[in-house]
Every structure is written in C-alpha cells, then in structure tokens.
PDB file of C-alpha atoms in Angstrom:
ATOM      1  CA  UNK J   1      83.734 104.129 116.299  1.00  0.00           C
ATOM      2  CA  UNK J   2      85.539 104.252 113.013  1.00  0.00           C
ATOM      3  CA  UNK J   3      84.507 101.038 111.461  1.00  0.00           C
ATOM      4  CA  UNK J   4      85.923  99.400 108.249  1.00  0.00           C
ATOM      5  CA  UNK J   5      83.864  98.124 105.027  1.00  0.00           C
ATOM      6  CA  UNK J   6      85.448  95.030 104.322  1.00  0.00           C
ATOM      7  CA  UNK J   7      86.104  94.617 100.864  1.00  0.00           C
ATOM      8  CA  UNK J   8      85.751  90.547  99.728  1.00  0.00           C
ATOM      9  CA  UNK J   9      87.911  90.689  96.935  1.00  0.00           C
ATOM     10  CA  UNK J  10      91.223  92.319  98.347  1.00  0.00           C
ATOM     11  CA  UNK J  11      91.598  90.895 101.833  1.00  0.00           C
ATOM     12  CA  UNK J  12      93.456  87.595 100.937  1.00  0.00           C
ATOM     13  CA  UNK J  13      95.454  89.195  98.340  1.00  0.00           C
ATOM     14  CA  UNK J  14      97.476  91.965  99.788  1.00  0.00           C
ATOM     15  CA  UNK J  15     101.173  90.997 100.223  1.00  0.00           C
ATOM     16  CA  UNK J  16     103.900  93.628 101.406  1.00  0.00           C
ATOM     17  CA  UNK J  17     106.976  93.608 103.402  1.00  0.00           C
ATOM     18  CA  UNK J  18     109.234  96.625 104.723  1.00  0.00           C
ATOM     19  CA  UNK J  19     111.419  97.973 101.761  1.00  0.00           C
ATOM     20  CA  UNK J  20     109.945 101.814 102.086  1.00  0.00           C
ATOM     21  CA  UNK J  21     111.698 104.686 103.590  1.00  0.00           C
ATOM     22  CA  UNK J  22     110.615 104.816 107.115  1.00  0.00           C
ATOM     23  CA  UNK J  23     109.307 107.268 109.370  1.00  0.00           C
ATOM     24  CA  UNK J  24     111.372 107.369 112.496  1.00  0.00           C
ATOM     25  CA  UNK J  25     109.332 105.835 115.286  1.00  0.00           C
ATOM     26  CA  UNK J  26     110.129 107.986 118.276  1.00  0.00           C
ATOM     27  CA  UNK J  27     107.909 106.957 121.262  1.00  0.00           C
ATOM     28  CA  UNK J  28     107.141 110.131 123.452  1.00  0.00           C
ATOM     29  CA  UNK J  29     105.441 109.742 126.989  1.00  0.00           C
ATOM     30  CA  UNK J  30     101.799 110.786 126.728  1.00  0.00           C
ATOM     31  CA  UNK J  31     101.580 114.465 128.534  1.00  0.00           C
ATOM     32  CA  UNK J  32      98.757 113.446 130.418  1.00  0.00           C
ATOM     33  CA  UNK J  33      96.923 110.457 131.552  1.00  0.00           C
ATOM     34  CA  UNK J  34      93.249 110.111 130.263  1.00  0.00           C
ATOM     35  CA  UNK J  35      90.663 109.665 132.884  1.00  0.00           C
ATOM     36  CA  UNK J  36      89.577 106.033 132.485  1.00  0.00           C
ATOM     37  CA  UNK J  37      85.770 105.186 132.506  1.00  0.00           C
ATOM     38  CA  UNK J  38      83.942 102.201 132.953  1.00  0.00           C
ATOM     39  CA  UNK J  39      81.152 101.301 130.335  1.00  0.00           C
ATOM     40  CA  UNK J  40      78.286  99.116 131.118  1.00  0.00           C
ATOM     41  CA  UNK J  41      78.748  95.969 129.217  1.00  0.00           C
ATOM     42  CA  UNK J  42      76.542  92.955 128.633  1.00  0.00           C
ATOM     43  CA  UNK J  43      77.665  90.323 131.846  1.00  0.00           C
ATOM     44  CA  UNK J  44      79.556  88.012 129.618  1.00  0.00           C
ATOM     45  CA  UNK J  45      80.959  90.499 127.473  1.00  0.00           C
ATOM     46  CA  UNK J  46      82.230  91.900 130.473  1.00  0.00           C
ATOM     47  CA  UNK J  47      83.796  88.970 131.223  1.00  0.00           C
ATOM     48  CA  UNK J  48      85.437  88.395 128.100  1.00  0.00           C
ATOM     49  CA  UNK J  49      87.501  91.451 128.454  1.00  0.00           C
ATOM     50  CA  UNK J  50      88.657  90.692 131.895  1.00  0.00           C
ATOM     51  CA  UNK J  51      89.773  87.345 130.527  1.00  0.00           C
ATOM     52  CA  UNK J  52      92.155  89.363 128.306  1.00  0.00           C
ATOM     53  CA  UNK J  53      93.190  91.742 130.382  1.00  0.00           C
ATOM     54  CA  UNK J  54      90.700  93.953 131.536  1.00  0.00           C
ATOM     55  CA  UNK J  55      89.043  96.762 128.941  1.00  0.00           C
ATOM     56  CA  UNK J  56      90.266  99.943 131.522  1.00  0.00           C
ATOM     57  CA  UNK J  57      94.013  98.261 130.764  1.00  0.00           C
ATOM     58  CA  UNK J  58      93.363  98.409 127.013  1.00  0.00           C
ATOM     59  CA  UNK J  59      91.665 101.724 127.539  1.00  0.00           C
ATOM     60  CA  UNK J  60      94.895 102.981 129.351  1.00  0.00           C
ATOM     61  CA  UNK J  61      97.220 101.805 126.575  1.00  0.00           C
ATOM     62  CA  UNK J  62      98.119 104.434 123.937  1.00  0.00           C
ATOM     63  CA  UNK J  63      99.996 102.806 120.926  1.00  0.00           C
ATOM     64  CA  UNK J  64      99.843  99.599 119.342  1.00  0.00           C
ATOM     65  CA  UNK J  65     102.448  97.858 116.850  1.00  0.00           C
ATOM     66  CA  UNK J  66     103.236  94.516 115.432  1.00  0.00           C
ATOM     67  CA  UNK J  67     104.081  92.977 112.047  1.00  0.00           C
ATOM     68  CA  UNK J  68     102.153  90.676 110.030  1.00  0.00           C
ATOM     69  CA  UNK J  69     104.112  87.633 108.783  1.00  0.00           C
ATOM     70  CA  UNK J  70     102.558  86.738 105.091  1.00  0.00           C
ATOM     71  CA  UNK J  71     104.005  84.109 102.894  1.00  0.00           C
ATOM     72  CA  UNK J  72     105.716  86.379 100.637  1.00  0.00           C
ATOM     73  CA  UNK J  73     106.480  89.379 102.438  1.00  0.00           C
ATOM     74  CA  UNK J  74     106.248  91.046 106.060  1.00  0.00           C
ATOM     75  CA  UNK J  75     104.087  94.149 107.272  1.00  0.00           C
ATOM     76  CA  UNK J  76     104.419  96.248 109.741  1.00  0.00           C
ATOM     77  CA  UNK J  77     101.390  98.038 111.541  1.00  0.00           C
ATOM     78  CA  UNK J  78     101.514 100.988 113.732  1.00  0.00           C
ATOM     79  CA  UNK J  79      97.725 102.034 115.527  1.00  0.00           C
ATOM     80  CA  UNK J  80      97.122 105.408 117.826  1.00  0.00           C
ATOM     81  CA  UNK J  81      94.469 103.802 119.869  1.00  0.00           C
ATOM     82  CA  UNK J  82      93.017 106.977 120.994  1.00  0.00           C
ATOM     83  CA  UNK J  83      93.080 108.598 117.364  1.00  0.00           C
ATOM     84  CA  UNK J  84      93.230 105.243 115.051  1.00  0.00           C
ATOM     85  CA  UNK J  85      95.819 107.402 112.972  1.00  0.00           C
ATOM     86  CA  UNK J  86      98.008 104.588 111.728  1.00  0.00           C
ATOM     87  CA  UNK J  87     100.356 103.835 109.380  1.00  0.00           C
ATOM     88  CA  UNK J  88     101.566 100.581 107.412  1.00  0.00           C
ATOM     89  CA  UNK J  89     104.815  99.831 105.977  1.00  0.00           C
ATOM     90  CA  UNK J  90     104.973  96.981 103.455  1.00  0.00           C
ATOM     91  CA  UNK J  91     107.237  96.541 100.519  1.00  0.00           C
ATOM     92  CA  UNK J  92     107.867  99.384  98.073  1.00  0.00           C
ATOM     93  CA  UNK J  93     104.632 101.033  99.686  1.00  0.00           C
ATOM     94  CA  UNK J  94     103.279 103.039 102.958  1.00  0.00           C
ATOM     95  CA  UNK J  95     100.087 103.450 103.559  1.00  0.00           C
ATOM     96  CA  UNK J  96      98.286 105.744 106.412  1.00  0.00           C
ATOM     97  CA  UNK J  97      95.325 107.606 107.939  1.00  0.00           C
ATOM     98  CA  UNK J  98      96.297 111.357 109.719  1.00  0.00           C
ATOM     99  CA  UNK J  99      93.109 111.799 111.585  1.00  0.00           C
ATOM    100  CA  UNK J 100      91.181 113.322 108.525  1.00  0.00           C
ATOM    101  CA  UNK J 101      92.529 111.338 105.252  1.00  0.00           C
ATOM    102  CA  UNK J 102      93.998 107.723 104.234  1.00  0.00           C
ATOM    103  CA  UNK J 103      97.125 108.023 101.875  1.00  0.00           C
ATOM    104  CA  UNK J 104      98.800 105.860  99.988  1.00  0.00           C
ATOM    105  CA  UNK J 105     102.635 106.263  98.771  1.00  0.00           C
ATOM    106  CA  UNK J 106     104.161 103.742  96.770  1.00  0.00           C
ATOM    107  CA  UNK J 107     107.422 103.063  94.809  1.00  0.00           C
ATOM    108  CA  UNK J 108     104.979 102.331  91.461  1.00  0.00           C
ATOM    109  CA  UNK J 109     101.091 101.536  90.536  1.00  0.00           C
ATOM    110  CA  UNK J 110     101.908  97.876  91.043  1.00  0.00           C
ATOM    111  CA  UNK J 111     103.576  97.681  94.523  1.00  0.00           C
ATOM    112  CA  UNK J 112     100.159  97.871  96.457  1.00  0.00           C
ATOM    113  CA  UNK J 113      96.986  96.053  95.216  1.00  0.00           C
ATOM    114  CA  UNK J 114      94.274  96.805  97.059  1.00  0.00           C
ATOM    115  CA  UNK J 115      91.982  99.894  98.138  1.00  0.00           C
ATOM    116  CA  UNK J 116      93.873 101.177 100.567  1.00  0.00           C
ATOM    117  CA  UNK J 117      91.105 103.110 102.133  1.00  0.00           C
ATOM    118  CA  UNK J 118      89.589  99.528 102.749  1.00  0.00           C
ATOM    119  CA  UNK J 119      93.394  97.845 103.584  1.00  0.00           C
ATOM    120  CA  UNK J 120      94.884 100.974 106.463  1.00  0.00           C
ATOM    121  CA  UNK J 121      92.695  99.648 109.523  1.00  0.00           C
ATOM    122  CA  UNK J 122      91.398  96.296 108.563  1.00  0.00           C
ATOM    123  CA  UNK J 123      93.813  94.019 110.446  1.00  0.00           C
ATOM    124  CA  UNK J 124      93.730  96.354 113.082  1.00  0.00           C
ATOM    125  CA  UNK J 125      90.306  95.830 113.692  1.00  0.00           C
ATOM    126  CA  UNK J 126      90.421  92.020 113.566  1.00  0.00           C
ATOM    127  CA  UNK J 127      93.966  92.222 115.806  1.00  0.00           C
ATOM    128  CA  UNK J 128      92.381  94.133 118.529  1.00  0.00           C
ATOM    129  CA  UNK J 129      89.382  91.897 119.048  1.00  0.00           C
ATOM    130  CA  UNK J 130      87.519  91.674 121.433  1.00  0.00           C
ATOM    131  CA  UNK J 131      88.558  95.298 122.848  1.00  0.00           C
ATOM    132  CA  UNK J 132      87.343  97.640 119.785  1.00  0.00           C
ATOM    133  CA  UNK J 133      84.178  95.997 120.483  1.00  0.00           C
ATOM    134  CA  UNK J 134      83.974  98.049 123.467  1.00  0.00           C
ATOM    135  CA  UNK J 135      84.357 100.877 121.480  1.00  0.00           C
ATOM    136  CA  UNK J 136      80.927 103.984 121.312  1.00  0.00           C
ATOM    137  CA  UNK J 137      77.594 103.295 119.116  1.00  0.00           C
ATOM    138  CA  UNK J 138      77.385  99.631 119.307  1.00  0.00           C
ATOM    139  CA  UNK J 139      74.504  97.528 120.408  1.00  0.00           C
ATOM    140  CA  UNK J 140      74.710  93.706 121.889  1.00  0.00           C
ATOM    141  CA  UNK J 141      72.114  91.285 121.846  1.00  0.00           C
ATOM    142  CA  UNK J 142      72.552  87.433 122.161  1.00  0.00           C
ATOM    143  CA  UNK J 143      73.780  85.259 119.153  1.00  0.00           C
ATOM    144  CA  UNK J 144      72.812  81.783 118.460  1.00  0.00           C
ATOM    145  CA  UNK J 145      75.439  79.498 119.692  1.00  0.00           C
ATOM    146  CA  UNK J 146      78.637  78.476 117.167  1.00  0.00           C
ATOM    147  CA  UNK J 147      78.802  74.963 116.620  1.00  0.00           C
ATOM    148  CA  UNK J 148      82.366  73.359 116.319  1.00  0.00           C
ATOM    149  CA  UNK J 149      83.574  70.034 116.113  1.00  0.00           C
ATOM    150  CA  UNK J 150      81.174  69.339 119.150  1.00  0.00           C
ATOM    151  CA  UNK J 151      81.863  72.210 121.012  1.00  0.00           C
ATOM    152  CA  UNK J 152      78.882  75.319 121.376  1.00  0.00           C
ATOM    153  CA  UNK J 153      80.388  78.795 121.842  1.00  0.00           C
ATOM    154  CA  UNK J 154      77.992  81.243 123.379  1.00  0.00           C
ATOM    155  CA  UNK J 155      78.431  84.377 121.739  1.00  0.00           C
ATOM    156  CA  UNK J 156      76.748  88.372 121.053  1.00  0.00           C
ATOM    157  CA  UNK J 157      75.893  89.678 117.744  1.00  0.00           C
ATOM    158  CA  UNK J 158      77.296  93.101 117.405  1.00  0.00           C
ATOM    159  CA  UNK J 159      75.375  96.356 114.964  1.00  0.00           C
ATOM    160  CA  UNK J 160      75.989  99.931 115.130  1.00  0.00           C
ATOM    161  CA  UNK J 161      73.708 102.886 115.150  1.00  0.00           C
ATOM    162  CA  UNK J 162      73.417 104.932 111.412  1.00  0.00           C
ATOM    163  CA  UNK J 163      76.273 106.954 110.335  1.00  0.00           C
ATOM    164  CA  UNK J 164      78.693 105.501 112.545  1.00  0.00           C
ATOM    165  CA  UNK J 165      81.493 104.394 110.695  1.00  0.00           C
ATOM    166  CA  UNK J 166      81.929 104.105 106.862  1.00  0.00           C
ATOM    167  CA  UNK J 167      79.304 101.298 106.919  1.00  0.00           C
ATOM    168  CA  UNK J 168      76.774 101.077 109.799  1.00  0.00           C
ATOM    169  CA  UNK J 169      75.042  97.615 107.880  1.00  0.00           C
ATOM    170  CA  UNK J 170      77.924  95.165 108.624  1.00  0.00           C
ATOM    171  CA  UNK J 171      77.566  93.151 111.895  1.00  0.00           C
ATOM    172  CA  UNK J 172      80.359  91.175 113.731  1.00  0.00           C
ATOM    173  CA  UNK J 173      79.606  87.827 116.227  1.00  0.00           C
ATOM    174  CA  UNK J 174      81.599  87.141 118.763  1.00  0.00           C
ATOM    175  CA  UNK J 175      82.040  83.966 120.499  1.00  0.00           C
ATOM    176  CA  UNK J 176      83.915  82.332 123.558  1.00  0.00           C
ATOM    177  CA  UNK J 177      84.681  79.784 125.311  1.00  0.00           C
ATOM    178  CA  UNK J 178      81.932  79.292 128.214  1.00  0.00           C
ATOM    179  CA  UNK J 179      84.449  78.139 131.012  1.00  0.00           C
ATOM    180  CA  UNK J 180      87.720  80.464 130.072  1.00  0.00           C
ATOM    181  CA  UNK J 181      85.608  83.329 129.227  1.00  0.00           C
ATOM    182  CA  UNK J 182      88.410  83.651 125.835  1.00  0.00           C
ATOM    183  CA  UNK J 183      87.611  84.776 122.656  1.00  0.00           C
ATOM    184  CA  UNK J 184      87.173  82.155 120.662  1.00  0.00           C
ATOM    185  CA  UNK J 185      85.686  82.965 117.006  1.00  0.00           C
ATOM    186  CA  UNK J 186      84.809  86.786 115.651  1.00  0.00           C
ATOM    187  CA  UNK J 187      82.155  86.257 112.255  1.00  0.00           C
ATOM    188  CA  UNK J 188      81.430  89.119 110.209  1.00  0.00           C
ATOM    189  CA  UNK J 189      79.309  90.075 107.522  1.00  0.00           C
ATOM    190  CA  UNK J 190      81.103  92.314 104.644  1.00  0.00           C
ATOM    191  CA  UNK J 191      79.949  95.556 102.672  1.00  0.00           C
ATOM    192  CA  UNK J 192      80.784  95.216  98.905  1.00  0.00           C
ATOM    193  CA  UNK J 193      82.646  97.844  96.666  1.00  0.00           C
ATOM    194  CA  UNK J 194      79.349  98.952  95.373  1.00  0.00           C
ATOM    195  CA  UNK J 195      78.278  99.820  98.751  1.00  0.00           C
ATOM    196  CA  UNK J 196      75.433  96.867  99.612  1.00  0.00           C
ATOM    197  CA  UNK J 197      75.866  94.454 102.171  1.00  0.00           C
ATOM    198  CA  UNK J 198      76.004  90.956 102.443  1.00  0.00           C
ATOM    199  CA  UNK J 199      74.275  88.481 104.970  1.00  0.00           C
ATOM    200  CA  UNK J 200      77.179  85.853 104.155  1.00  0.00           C
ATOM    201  CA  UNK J 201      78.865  85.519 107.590  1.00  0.00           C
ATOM    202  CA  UNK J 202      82.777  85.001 107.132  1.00  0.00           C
ATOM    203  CA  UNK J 203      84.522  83.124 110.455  1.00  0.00           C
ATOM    204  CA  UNK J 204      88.404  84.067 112.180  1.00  0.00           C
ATOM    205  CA  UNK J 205      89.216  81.366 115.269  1.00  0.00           C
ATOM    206  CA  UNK J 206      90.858  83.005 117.541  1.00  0.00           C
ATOM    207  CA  UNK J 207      93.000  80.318 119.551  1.00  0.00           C
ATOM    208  CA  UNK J 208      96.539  81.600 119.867  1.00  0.00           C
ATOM    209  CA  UNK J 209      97.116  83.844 122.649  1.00  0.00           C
ATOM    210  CA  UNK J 210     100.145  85.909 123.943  1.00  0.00           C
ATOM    211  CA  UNK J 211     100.075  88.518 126.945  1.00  0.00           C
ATOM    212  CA  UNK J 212     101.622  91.942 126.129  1.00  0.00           C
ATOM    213  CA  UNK J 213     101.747  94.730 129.165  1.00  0.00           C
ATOM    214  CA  UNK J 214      98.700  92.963 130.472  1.00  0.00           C
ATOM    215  CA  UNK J 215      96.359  91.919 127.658  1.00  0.00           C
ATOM    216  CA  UNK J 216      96.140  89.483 125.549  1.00  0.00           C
ATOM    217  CA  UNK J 217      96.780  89.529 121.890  1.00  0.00           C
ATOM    218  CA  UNK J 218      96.400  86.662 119.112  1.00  0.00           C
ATOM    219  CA  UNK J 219      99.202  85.097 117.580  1.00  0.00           C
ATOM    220  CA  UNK J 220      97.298  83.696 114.754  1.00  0.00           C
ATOM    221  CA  UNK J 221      94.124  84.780 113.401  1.00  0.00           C
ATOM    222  CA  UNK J 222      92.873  81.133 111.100  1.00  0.00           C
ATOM    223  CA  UNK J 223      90.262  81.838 108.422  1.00  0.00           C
ATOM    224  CA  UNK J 224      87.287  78.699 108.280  1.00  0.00           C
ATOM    225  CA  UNK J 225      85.867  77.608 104.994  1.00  0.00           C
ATOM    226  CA  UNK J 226      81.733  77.386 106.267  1.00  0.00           C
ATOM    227  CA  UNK J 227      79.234  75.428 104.527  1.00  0.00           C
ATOM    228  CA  UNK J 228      75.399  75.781 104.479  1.00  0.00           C
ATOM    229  CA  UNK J 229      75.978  78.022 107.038  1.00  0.00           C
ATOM    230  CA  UNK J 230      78.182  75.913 109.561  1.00  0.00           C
ATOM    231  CA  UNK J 231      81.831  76.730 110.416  1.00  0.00           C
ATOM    232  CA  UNK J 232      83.995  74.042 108.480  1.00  0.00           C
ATOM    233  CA  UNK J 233      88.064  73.727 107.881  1.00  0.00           C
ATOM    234  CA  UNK J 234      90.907  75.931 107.868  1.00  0.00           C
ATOM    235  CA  UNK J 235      91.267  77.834 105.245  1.00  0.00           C
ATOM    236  CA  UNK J 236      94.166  80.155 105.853  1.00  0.00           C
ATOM    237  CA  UNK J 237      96.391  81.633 108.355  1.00  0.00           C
ATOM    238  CA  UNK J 238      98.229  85.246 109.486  1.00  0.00           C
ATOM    239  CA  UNK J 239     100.696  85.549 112.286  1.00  0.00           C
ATOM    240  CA  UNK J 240     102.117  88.127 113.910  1.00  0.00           C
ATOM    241  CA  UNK J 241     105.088  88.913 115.336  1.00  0.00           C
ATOM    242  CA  UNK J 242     107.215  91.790 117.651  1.00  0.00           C
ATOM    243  CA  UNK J 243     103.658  93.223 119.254  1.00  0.00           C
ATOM    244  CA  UNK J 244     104.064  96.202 121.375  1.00  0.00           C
ATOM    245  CA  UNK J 245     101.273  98.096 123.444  1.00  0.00           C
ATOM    246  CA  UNK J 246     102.273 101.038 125.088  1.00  0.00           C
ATOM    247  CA  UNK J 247     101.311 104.231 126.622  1.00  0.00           C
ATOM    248  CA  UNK J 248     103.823 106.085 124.909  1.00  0.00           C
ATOM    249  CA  UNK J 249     102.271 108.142 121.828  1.00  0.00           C
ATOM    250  CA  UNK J 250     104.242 108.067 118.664  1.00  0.00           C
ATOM    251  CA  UNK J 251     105.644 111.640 116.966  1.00  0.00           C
ATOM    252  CA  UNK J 252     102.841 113.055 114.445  1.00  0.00           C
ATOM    253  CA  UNK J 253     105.648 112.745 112.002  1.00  0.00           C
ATOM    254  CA  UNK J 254     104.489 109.206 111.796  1.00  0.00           C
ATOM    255  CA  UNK J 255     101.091 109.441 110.196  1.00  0.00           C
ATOM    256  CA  UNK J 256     101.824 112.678 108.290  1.00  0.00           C
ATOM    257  CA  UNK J 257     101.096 112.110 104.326  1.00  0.00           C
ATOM    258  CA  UNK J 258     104.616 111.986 102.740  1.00  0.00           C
ATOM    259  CA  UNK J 259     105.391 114.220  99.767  1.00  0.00           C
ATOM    260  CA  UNK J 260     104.848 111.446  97.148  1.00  0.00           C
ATOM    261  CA  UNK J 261     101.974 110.145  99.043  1.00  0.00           C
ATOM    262  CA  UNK J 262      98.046 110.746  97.221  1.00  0.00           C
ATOM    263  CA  UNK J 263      95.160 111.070  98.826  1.00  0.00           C
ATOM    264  CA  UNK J 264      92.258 107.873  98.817  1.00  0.00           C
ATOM    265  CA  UNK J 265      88.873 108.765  98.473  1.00  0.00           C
ATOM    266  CA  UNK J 266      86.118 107.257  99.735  1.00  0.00           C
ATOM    267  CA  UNK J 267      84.260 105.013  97.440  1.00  0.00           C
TER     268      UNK J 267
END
C-alpha cells in the first residue's frame, strides 16, 4: 500500500481552487474487469465495510473524483484506485503522481505552499476511509475504546510491515459505532519532515455520510482539538462536493507530468 507521511505543518494550510489549464477528463470503459477477491478481515472490520458498501464494491470501482470546498478556494481531486496515479487541480497550480513520480506545476513559487510529495494523496487517503484500510501489508489488532461525550467507540489500531509505504512507523485507529457498524473517528499518528515519528495521535469524526454507486463517502471530515490524550472540540472542517466513483478509467493524459511541471523528490 502506498502510504503517506503526514507532514504537521502543511496540512491546515494548503488553499487552492481551479484556475490551471486542465487536462481533459475523458472517462474510458475499463478493457477488462479485474477478478475480485475476498480478504480475510478482522469480524468487525468486516463489518464496517459492509456498512459502507461492501469492500468487493469498492474493490470493483476504478476512478474516484470530488472537490474539496476550503474557505478560500476549491480543489479538485482525481484518484486511479487501482494505480493511485492522481492528479489535483487547485488555483494557479496542478499537482500529480504518474505511477513512478509526484510533480508539481504551478503558475509561480508562491501559488502552492506545501510539499507536494506530502499534499498529492493525503486527502485521498483520509476520503477513502475505511476502504484503503483494506488495502496489502497491514496488520489489525484491537484498540482501546474512544471516549466521546459519553459514547465508547470500539475500534482497531492499524501498522504496516517495513518498507511498505514512504513511512511504515505511522499508525491509524479506527473507530465505529457498535450498533451501525459506521465509521465513526480515524486517529493517526504523523511522521515529521525530518523523518521521526510522533506518538501524538491526531482525531477526524467521520459523521456525514452520502452513498455514491453503492458506498458510502463522507461529506465532512471535522478535525478535534484532544487534550491529555482525550478527544475534545471541533477544531476545523473540509467538505466535499460533486463525488464520483466509477469503473471507467481516466485517459493517461491525465496524470502525465506537463511540460512546465518539476519533478518532487522524496525527502
């Protein structure tokens, strides 16, 4: 699984809308259905995905879109779910991953602040919960309950094996709610810019649901505030808007680096 190293400094200050030339998004039909296998799963895990949908319906999907609605400006995300090539348009700047490299094109220095390495796949991952948590090299064992506002959420604590990903150290928790079986909450730890990771455990609330082709997808991801450890008030919001999830692949075209786009490197 490609994982992301979530950086603590950019994520809240990223802002872009869609002001760069586009790629032209033309859907083709996928030449040939992929054979769809069933995973073992922890029992409740299991049951979270069915709640949204069913993990062979997300397996079966090929494309994912929606924009991100920010207070300043509006992005929009495109994901290969079989690949994770993807590709973000935000204003005066494009950013996207062709399978082997992340590039970033924009209009001037100052249009995209960030590390866009970090930025092309990070909402993705916290968009797609709790589905890329099916995803190869992960291993479940039983969290401690989440405690909020009276309310426990049962929940598995989520590591991956070494050298999958870009940094095997972080962990994610996911919660839900005992009686819908929803995703509830998704915590995760970050890795810094200097590479070492932190045991701080960061909290999303996941309580804003909307069913596209079959599965559900959040409206809203909230960010908590926690304190000594326990999960405390909102502290900010991202919604998105005009989700799509086909099986329909998108033309390469689409993730190719453009001629003024520069390679990121790692680190």
């Amino acid at each position: 699984m490609k994982k992301i190293a979530i950086t603590v400094l950019g994520m809240f200050l990223i802002i872009a809308c869609n002001n760069t030339t586009k790629k032209a998004e033309t859907p083709k039909e996928t030449p040939k259905a992929e054979k769809v296998v069933t995973k073992n799963y922890p029992e409740n895990l299991q049951k979270v995905f069915n709640a949204h949908g069913g993990i062979d319906t997300w397996n079966a999907s090929q494309t994912l879109i929606y924009e991100m609605v920010k207070p300043e400006a509006t992005e929009k995300h495109v994901t290969d779910l079989k690949s994770r090539k993807a590709r973000i348009e935000g204003k005066n700047f494009s950013i996207g991953y062709d399978g082997t490299t992340v590039w970033l094109a924009q209009k001037d220095t100052t249009a995209f602040k960030g590390n866009a390495r970090f930025y092309h796949n990070l909402y993705f991952y916290f968009y797609a919960m709790p589905f890329v948590l099916g995803d190869d090299g992960i291993t479940y064992t039983e969290a401690e309950n989440l405690l909020y506002e009276g309310v426990e959420y049962p929940g598995y604590k989520i590591s991956y094996g070494d050298n999958v990903g870009d940094s095997p150290e972080d962990n994610y928790f996911i919660y839900y709610n005992p009686e819908t079986f929803h995703m509830e909450w998704l915590g995760y730890t970050v890795t810094y810019y200097n590479g070492e990771p932190s045991n701080k455990v960061s909290y999303i609330r996941y309580g804003d649901w909307q069913e596209v082709n079959g599965i559900l997808l959040p409206k809203t991801l909230t960010w908590h505030k926690t304190e000594d450890g326990k999960v405390t008030g909102e502290r900010n919001s991202v919604e998105f808007t005009n989700v799509s999830l086909t099986n329909k692949t998108m033309e390469n075209s689409m993730y190719e680096r453009p001629a003024d786009g520069v390679v990121v490197p790692k680190g």
